[in-house]
Amino acid sequence: MFDELSKATGAKYPLMAYLFFLKDMDRFMPIQPTGFDRVFGEIGLELRTLRNCTWENYSQFNRFLNALRKPIADQAGLDHVRLIDAHSLLWLFSTLLRKEAKGELAKGEKADARYLGALEKWIADIRYSVGKTVFNSNGQVVPTTVKNKELRMSDAELGKLIRDLLTIQEDRCAITGLPFQFRGAQTDDNMLPSLDRIDSNGHYAKENLQLVCRFINFWKQASDDAEFRRLVGVVRGDDMEGG
């Protein structure tokens, strides 16, 4: 029915989404493609809605909003977060991003730094990345894993662990000792922190995680941690005879 109505109305996504919102506001939300796509791009989500007014796309949009409810509730300490609350959060973020693009934020502030804080936004990014949701064929939202690895802690525990690691590592890369920069205040994306499994064949468990610079995680890939550290030392000249 959605696709047929879409064709009849000229594929006007805001109109279609609003009609379904009026039909059942517990299941469907309005959509403003340009604004929400800006948010999706900012948080690294591949979902795009502009000029993509289809039932499958709209279903993915609503499933994503639904998947946000629990993390928002956990982060804010709330017992219940409605679908419209998750929608409102994204709408507010999209407004700040629009103001940032127009230069309307005071003294060149970044929208993400103003709204979430550079550090807190990065922690949210990491938690989302580790527990990134995918949309499967039957419409359920399930956690995806990297190389079939498991996240062996709750979302709240992961957030605490990241903060603890930052404190222990003094905001520096565990392998190189280089100081981190945080999203929204960074000058070099390669210096953003990245959550690394010490043993790439292991799970996302407390004893198997460290924070490294993004470029180090990219270079390390599935290498043995000790061997990679040795090679970094060689590059630095630490292991060179007569050095």
mmCIF file of C-alpha atoms in Angstrom:
data_model
loop_
_atom_site.group_PDB
_atom_site.id
_atom_site.type_symbol
_atom_site.label_atom_id
_atom_site.label_comp_id
_atom_site.label_asym_id
_atom_site.label_seq_id
_atom_site.Cartn_x
_atom_site.Cartn_y
_atom_site.Cartn_z
ATOM 1 C CA MET A 1 0.000 0.000 0.000
ATOM 2 C CA PHE A 2 2.825 2.404 0.882
ATOM 3 C CA ASP A 3 4.566 2.042 -2.476
ATOM 4 C CA GLU A 4 1.297 2.469 -4.379
ATOM 5 C CA LEU A 5 0.432 5.627 -2.434
ATOM 6 C CA SER A 6 3.974 6.874 -2.915
ATOM 7 C CA LYS A 7 3.630 6.660 -6.680
ATOM 8 C CA ALA A 8 0.235 8.359 -6.540
ATOM 9 C CA THR A 9 1.585 11.298 -4.502
ATOM 10 C CA GLY A 10 4.784 11.750 -6.481
ATOM 11 C CA ALA A 11 6.972 9.966 -3.911
ATOM 12 C CA LYS A 12 6.713 12.822 -1.424
ATOM 13 C CA TYR A 13 8.359 11.243 1.620
ATOM 14 C CA PRO A 14 7.330 13.856 4.241
ATOM 15 C CA LEU A 15 3.668 13.522 3.218
ATOM 16 C CA MET A 16 3.727 9.721 3.126
ATOM 17 C CA ALA A 17 5.476 9.405 6.468
ATOM 18 C CA TYR A 18 3.110 11.884 8.105
ATOM 19 C CA LEU A 19 0.063 9.963 6.884
ATOM 20 C CA PHE A 20 1.436 6.771 8.423
ATOM 21 C CA PHE A 21 2.318 8.673 11.600
ATOM 22 C CA LEU A 22 -1.323 9.738 11.906
ATOM 23 C CA LYS A 23 -2.357 6.136 11.283
ATOM 24 C CA ASP A 24 -0.260 4.693 14.138
ATOM 25 C CA MET A 25 2.143 6.964 16.023
ATOM 26 C CA ASP A 26 3.409 4.047 18.112
ATOM 27 C CA ARG A 27 4.866 2.399 15.004
ATOM 28 C CA PHE A 28 5.512 5.137 12.448
ATOM 29 C CA MET A 29 7.276 8.494 12.585
ATOM 30 C CA PRO A 30 7.374 11.561 10.319
ATOM 31 C CA ILE A 31 10.499 12.119 8.284
ATOM 32 C CA GLN A 32 12.383 15.069 6.847
ATOM 33 C CA PRO A 33 14.849 13.390 4.478
ATOM 34 C CA THR A 34 17.487 16.113 4.186
ATOM 35 C CA GLY A 35 17.750 16.724 7.920
ATOM 36 C CA PHE A 36 17.745 13.098 9.004
ATOM 37 C CA ASP A 37 20.166 12.054 6.280
ATOM 38 C CA ARG A 38 22.554 14.682 7.631
ATOM 39 C CA VAL A 39 22.372 12.988 11.050
ATOM 40 C CA PHE A 40 22.842 9.519 9.555
ATOM 41 C CA GLY A 41 25.945 10.724 7.759
ATOM 42 C CA GLU A 42 27.312 12.294 10.939
ATOM 43 C CA ILE A 43 26.982 9.083 12.970
ATOM 44 C CA GLY A 44 28.217 6.842 10.167
ATOM 45 C CA LEU A 45 24.933 5.090 9.351
ATOM 46 C CA GLU A 46 24.536 4.057 5.712
ATOM 47 C CA LEU A 47 20.745 4.528 5.710
ATOM 48 C CA ARG A 48 19.619 7.327 3.374
ATOM 49 C CA THR A 49 16.049 8.509 2.811
ATOM 50 C CA LEU A 50 16.300 11.342 0.283
ATOM 51 C CA ARG A 51 14.638 10.331 -3.002
ATOM 52 C CA ASN A 52 14.146 6.836 -1.600
ATOM 53 C CA CYS A 53 10.471 6.837 -0.663
ATOM 54 C CA THR A 54 9.773 3.098 -0.461
ATOM 55 C CA TRP A 55 8.222 0.850 2.146
ATOM 56 C CA GLU A 56 11.521 -0.965 2.727
ATOM 57 C CA ASN A 57 13.378 2.290 3.293
ATOM 58 C CA TYR A 58 10.674 3.688 5.580
ATOM 59 C CA SER A 59 10.593 0.421 7.540
ATOM 60 C CA GLN A 60 14.363 0.614 8.062
ATOM 61 C CA PHE A 61 14.016 4.190 9.276
ATOM 62 C CA ASN A 62 11.395 3.225 11.861
ATOM 63 C CA ARG A 63 13.341 0.140 12.946
ATOM 64 C CA PHE A 64 16.419 2.294 13.483
ATOM 65 C CA LEU A 65 14.428 4.693 15.659
ATOM 66 C CA ASN A 66 13.029 1.767 17.616
ATOM 67 C CA ALA A 67 16.543 0.376 18.134
ATOM 68 C CA LEU A 68 17.613 3.710 19.648
ATOM 69 C CA ARG A 69 15.036 3.595 22.431
ATOM 70 C CA LYS A 70 16.887 1.271 24.807
ATOM 71 C CA PRO A 71 20.329 2.923 24.456
ATOM 72 C CA ILE A 72 18.720 6.328 25.045
ATOM 73 C CA ALA A 73 16.877 5.020 28.100
ATOM 74 C CA ASP A 74 20.041 3.416 29.476
ATOM 75 C CA GLN A 75 22.129 6.530 28.895
ATOM 76 C CA ALA A 76 19.542 8.906 30.371
ATOM 77 C CA GLY A 77 18.518 6.597 33.223
ATOM 78 C CA LEU A 78 14.897 6.482 32.077
ATOM 79 C CA ASP A 79 12.445 3.632 32.507
ATOM 80 C CA HIS A 80 10.797 4.120 29.141
ATOM 81 C CA VAL A 81 11.581 5.973 25.923
ATOM 82 C CA ARG A 82 8.899 6.253 23.255
ATOM 83 C CA LEU A 83 9.463 6.042 19.535
ATOM 84 C CA ILE A 84 8.661 9.738 19.243
ATOM 85 C CA ASP A 85 11.315 10.520 21.873
ATOM 86 C CA ALA A 86 13.990 8.848 19.741
ATOM 87 C CA HIS A 87 12.637 10.764 16.745
ATOM 88 C CA SER A 88 12.829 14.051 18.668
ATOM 89 C CA LEU A 89 16.447 13.409 19.648
ATOM 90 C CA LEU A 90 17.451 12.981 16.001
ATOM 91 C CA TRP A 91 15.408 16.009 14.980
ATOM 92 C CA LEU A 92 17.196 18.199 17.551
ATOM 93 C CA PHE A 93 20.559 16.915 16.394
ATOM 94 C CA SER A 94 19.635 17.598 12.758
ATOM 95 C CA THR A 95 18.687 21.168 13.698
ATOM 96 C CA LEU A 96 22.077 21.765 15.309
ATOM 97 C CA LEU A 97 23.881 20.276 12.320
ATOM 98 C CA ARG A 98 21.920 22.590 10.019
ATOM 99 C CA LYS A 99 22.845 25.600 12.159
ATOM 100 C CA GLU A 100 26.471 24.500 12.155
ATOM 101 C CA ALA A 101 26.444 24.289 8.354
ATOM 102 C CA LYS A 102 25.039 27.832 8.174
ATOM 103 C CA GLY A 103 27.578 29.138 10.693
ATOM 104 C CA GLU A 104 24.854 30.007 13.193
ATOM 105 C CA LEU A 105 26.490 28.388 16.237
ATOM 106 C CA ALA A 106 28.372 30.741 18.525
ATOM 107 C CA LYS A 107 32.090 31.210 17.882
ATOM 108 C CA GLY A 108 32.291 28.378 15.367
ATOM 109 C CA GLU A 109 31.128 25.714 17.809
ATOM 110 C CA LYS A 110 30.566 22.243 16.385
ATOM 111 C CA ALA A 111 27.058 20.834 16.643
ATOM 112 C CA ASP A 112 28.221 17.507 17.991
ATOM 113 C CA ALA A 113 30.531 19.129 20.552
ATOM 114 C CA ARG A 114 27.742 21.459 21.673
ATOM 115 C CA TYR A 115 25.054 18.807 21.821
ATOM 116 C CA LEU A 116 26.792 15.735 23.143
ATOM 117 C CA GLY A 117 30.304 16.899 23.928
ATOM 118 C CA ALA A 118 33.245 15.680 21.882
ATOM 119 C CA LEU A 119 34.193 12.966 24.363
ATOM 120 C CA GLU A 120 30.652 11.789 25.067
ATOM 121 C CA LYS A 121 29.786 11.713 21.385
ATOM 122 C CA TRP A 122 32.843 9.608 20.680
ATOM 123 C CA ILE A 123 31.848 7.157 23.438
ATOM 124 C CA ALA A 124 28.373 6.982 21.924
ATOM 125 C CA ASP A 125 29.929 6.375 18.492
ATOM 126 C CA ILE A 126 32.058 3.516 19.804
ATOM 127 C CA ARG A 127 29.179 1.882 21.623
ATOM 128 C CA TYR A 128 27.032 2.162 18.526
ATOM 129 C CA SER A 129 29.805 0.757 16.352
ATOM 130 C CA VAL A 130 30.383 -2.274 18.571
ATOM 131 C CA GLY A 131 26.711 -3.038 18.939
ATOM 132 C CA LYS A 132 25.753 -1.770 15.482
ATOM 133 C CA THR A 133 22.283 -2.776 14.466
ATOM 134 C CA VAL A 134 21.328 -4.390 11.202
ATOM 135 C CA PHE A 135 17.931 -4.821 9.709
ATOM 136 C CA ASN A 136 17.146 -8.408 8.772
ATOM 137 C CA SER A 137 14.526 -9.770 6.424
ATOM 138 C CA ASN A 138 11.785 -10.310 9.004
ATOM 139 C CA GLY A 139 11.969 -6.785 10.343
ATOM 140 C CA GLN A 140 13.670 -7.507 13.665
ATOM 141 C CA VAL A 141 16.649 -5.497 14.838
ATOM 142 C CA VAL A 142 19.547 -7.703 15.859
ATOM 143 C CA PRO A 143 23.137 -6.933 16.914
ATOM 144 C CA THR A 144 25.760 -7.542 14.302
ATOM 145 C CA THR A 145 29.204 -8.800 15.267
ATOM 146 C CA VAL A 146 32.598 -8.401 13.700
ATOM 147 C CA LYS A 147 33.992 -11.764 12.574
ATOM 148 C CA ASN A 148 31.234 -13.431 14.596
ATOM 149 C CA LYS A 149 32.614 -12.074 17.866
ATOM 150 C CA GLU A 150 30.408 -11.421 20.866
ATOM 151 C CA LEU A 151 29.957 -8.343 23.024
ATOM 152 C CA ARG A 152 30.317 -9.861 26.481
ATOM 153 C CA MET A 153 29.010 -6.956 28.522
ATOM 154 C CA SER A 154 26.000 -4.681 28.632
ATOM 155 C CA ASP A 155 25.843 -1.367 26.795
ATOM 156 C CA ALA A 156 26.240 0.494 30.100
ATOM 157 C CA GLU A 157 29.223 -1.662 31.078
ATOM 158 C CA LEU A 158 30.855 -0.940 27.726
ATOM 159 C CA GLY A 159 30.432 2.795 28.256
ATOM 160 C CA LYS A 160 32.029 2.545 31.716
ATOM 161 C CA LEU A 161 34.893 0.421 30.375
ATOM 162 C CA ILE A 162 35.671 2.988 27.673
ATOM 163 C CA ARG A 163 35.831 5.759 30.273
ATOM 164 C CA ASP A 164 38.017 3.602 32.522
ATOM 165 C CA LEU A 165 40.380 2.853 29.632
ATOM 166 C CA LEU A 166 40.659 6.552 28.828
ATOM 167 C CA THR A 167 41.618 7.217 32.447
ATOM 168 C CA ILE A 168 44.080 4.316 32.660
ATOM 169 C CA GLN A 169 45.680 5.219 29.337
ATOM 170 C CA GLU A 170 45.638 8.951 30.168
ATOM 171 C CA ASP A 171 43.818 9.735 26.902
ATOM 172 C CA ARG A 172 46.658 8.195 24.890
ATOM 173 C CA CYS A 173 46.986 5.356 22.390
ATOM 174 C CA ALA A 174 47.783 2.060 24.132
ATOM 175 C CA ILE A 175 50.345 1.107 21.470
ATOM 176 C CA THR A 176 52.013 4.364 20.408
ATOM 177 C CA GLY A 177 51.369 6.647 23.374
ATOM 178 C CA LEU A 178 50.136 9.371 21.012
ATOM 179 C CA PRO A 179 47.481 11.688 22.512
ATOM 180 C CA PHE A 180 43.911 11.145 21.333
ATOM 181 C CA GLN A 181 41.702 13.729 19.698
ATOM 182 C CA PHE A 182 37.924 13.505 20.025
ATOM 183 C CA ARG A 183 35.211 13.862 17.418
ATOM 184 C CA GLY A 184 33.845 17.359 17.125
ATOM 185 C CA ALA A 185 37.122 18.882 18.318
ATOM 186 C CA GLN A 186 39.628 16.923 16.220
ATOM 187 C CA THR A 187 42.070 18.333 13.685
ATOM 188 C CA ASP A 188 43.211 14.911 12.431
ATOM 189 C CA ASP A 189 40.771 12.005 12.068
ATOM 190 C CA ASN A 190 43.650 9.531 12.318
ATOM 191 C CA MET A 191 44.084 10.527 15.964
ATOM 192 C CA LEU A 192 40.511 9.637 16.927
ATOM 193 C CA PRO A 193 40.349 6.788 19.477
ATOM 194 C CA SER A 194 39.343 3.352 18.254
ATOM 195 C CA LEU A 195 38.374 0.334 20.335
ATOM 196 C CA ASP A 196 40.747 -2.527 19.538
ATOM 197 C CA ARG A 197 40.556 -6.202 20.446
ATOM 198 C CA ILE A 198 44.020 -7.161 21.708
ATOM 199 C CA ASP A 199 43.464 -10.659 20.353
ATOM 200 C CA SER A 200 41.591 -10.150 17.089
ATOM 201 C CA ASN A 201 40.266 -13.704 17.330
ATOM 202 C CA GLY A 202 38.804 -13.023 20.767
ATOM 203 C CA HIS A 203 35.530 -11.473 21.857
ATOM 204 C CA TYR A 204 34.654 -7.945 22.934
ATOM 205 C CA ALA A 205 35.451 -8.707 26.576
ATOM 206 C CA LYS A 206 36.901 -6.422 29.258
ATOM 207 C CA GLU A 207 40.288 -8.138 29.363
ATOM 208 C CA ASN A 208 40.611 -8.117 25.569
ATOM 209 C CA LEU A 209 40.053 -4.428 24.828
ATOM 210 C CA GLN A 210 42.303 -1.405 24.518
ATOM 211 C CA LEU A 211 42.026 2.043 22.960
ATOM 212 C CA VAL A 212 44.317 2.927 20.065
ATOM 213 C CA CYS A 213 44.495 5.670 17.451
ATOM 214 C CA ARG A 214 42.281 5.012 14.452
ATOM 215 C CA PHE A 215 45.217 4.659 12.065
ATOM 216 C CA ILE A 216 46.848 2.092 14.376
ATOM 217 C CA ASN A 217 43.692 -0.028 14.377
ATOM 218 C CA PHE A 218 43.626 0.192 10.583
ATOM 219 C CA TRP A 219 47.271 -0.849 10.288
ATOM 220 C CA LYS A 220 47.063 -3.578 12.901
ATOM 221 C CA GLN A 221 44.036 -5.348 11.440
ATOM 222 C CA ALA A 222 44.239 -9.006 12.592
ATOM 223 C CA SER A 223 47.956 -8.943 13.468
ATOM 224 C CA ASP A 224 49.257 -10.439 16.693
ATOM 225 C CA ASP A 225 49.324 -7.647 19.281
ATOM 226 C CA ALA A 226 52.819 -8.362 20.625
ATOM 227 C CA GLU A 227 54.282 -8.709 17.135
ATOM 228 C CA PHE A 228 52.624 -5.505 15.979
ATOM 229 C CA ARG A 229 54.003 -3.644 19.001
ATOM 230 C CA ARG A 230 57.458 -5.007 18.176
ATOM 231 C CA LEU A 231 57.190 -3.747 14.602
ATOM 232 C CA VAL A 232 56.072 -0.316 15.789
ATOM 233 C CA GLY A 233 59.165 -0.299 17.980
ATOM 234 C CA VAL A 234 61.335 -1.200 14.993
ATOM 235 C CA VAL A 235 59.859 1.676 12.985
ATOM 236 C CA ARG A 236 60.605 4.015 15.865
ATOM 237 C CA GLY A 237 64.133 2.682 16.115
ATOM 238 C CA ASP A 238 63.602 1.156 19.572
ATOM 239 C CA ASP A 239 64.918 -2.267 18.492
ATOM 240 C CA MET A 240 67.575 -1.174 16.034
ATOM 241 C CA GLU A 241 71.047 -2.280 16.959
ATOM 242 C CA GLY A 242 73.378 0.579 17.669
ATOM 243 C CA GLY A 243 70.444 2.985 17.766
#
